[in-house]
């Protein structure tokens, strides 16, 4: 039941830009038929905005999870058209039901209905809340992700000596293998097909990575109460680095990454390869929920990533995830780029000169754009009090902003900082327990 004092309002800012007359009919004195030339939402993520001058409709399709409160719309009016209602450029509308915008043209008033909807998807709504980032596959990595190493990620022993389930999703990724780069900027030499396949083949090696995680969850069932849903895994999709010419062949054709078609083809081939290898692995306790786009900005892939997203959605009904860095190029375009969920990096932990206000700013940006959040820490939180304090400030800031009650969180941990905190000194364990109790509370 809707209570009057709980009604949501949309703020529609009508910016009247008068442009050259676009008259549908022939002749200088023909009456106007194109009243509103364009409508654009300026402060929310949208899938589409359509203006239908014949049906007198302005249809706004908001991205999933976008607030319908105070949505700003900029209208471009045709020459000879003026506003009647709202009469000013800033007006409040109750759009729990469709509302009206009235313009004047040809000596008459013309009423447009403004309708707001939320985008839907046919991708299965697999729910995940806490994603642990697991870096492996590079020669510079020293961590061995065996069953014992996964234990502090899979379960937590609380103050009552009860074992509780922890992370419900695990993202396996790598930025370079020591020589070859899996995304622009990490190494001068781009990774080839052989390095791409080497990643997933390594992750599915018996006794490590995905296979070890599966075993760890199996054994945790003897300790933790209740049987959880299958834990999710997300596999990183390397960036086909623009202009690379030695990636390899598909069906006898050498790929040339100066062509978007070849870059897309390589991604589609790898998606097929990964899904088939995981199917063959016969996992018992975990399942593939989607892919992660490794490039943290849209600069080099904006023209082709949406087609990759469509392939993931249409062929496999899986999801596509992204973790752009703070205010990176395209971070606000995550919906139109084809991602199902994007996690914003605050980039607060790494530089002690970044002010504490960064966390609040990042939370505001993410909530305005319907994004989830990343939490960031690394081994310095284990060994350096200043960085341990930064991790405390992430936790406290996310609690204050309601992140843990409203949003999903991805956890960047450097190498295996979460493991090291769980096995460290008294202060390390206290910091581990502080966050582990929150995560466990979201899953038990």
Short mmCIF file of N, CA and C in Angstrom, two decimals, residues 2 26 58 70 77 142 160 163 176 191-192 268 333 369 423:
data_model
loop_
_atom_site.label_atom_id
_atom_site.label_comp_id
_atom_site.label_asym_id
_atom_site.label_seq_id
_atom_site.Cartn_x
_atom_site.Cartn_y
_atom_site.Cartn_z
N UNK A 2 0.64 2.17 -0.89
CA UNK A 2 1.48 3.35 -1.01
C UNK A 2 1.02 4.42 -0.03
N UNK A 26 6.55 18.89 -45.86
CA UNK A 26 7.21 19.80 -46.80
C UNK A 26 6.56 21.17 -46.73
N UNK A 58 7.73 9.57 -23.88
CA UNK A 58 9.15 9.59 -23.52
C UNK A 58 9.36 8.37 -22.63
N UNK A 70 14.63 11.41 -8.27
CA UNK A 70 15.42 12.53 -8.79
C UNK A 70 16.22 12.18 -10.04
N UNK A 77 14.42 20.47 -27.54
CA UNK A 77 13.18 20.82 -28.21
C UNK A 77 13.46 21.37 -29.61
N UNK A 142 53.87 -16.71 -6.05
CA UNK A 142 54.51 -17.71 -5.20
C UNK A 142 53.50 -18.50 -4.38
N UNK A 160 32.09 -18.27 19.12
CA UNK A 160 31.41 -19.37 19.81
C UNK A 160 31.92 -20.73 19.36
N UNK A 163 31.69 -23.09 13.14
CA UNK A 163 32.22 -22.87 11.80
C UNK A 163 31.11 -22.33 10.90
N UNK A 176 49.35 -10.89 -16.01
CA UNK A 176 50.40 -11.30 -16.95
C UNK A 176 51.05 -12.56 -16.41
N UNK A 191 49.73 -11.48 -24.53
CA UNK A 191 49.55 -12.93 -24.41
C UNK A 191 48.93 -13.49 -25.68
N UNK A 192 49.32 -14.72 -25.99
CA UNK A 192 48.83 -15.40 -27.18
C UNK A 192 47.81 -16.47 -26.79
N UNK A 268 35.21 -15.21 -28.19
CA UNK A 268 34.18 -16.23 -28.30
C UNK A 268 34.79 -17.62 -28.28
N UNK A 333 29.56 3.74 -17.99
CA UNK A 333 28.87 3.16 -19.15
C UNK A 333 28.66 1.66 -19.00
N UNK A 369 25.11 5.09 -9.64
CA UNK A 369 25.17 4.41 -10.94
C UNK A 369 24.79 2.93 -10.87
N UNK A 423 46.30 -16.17 9.69
CA UNK A 423 47.36 -16.96 10.31
C UNK A 423 48.38 -16.08 11.04
#
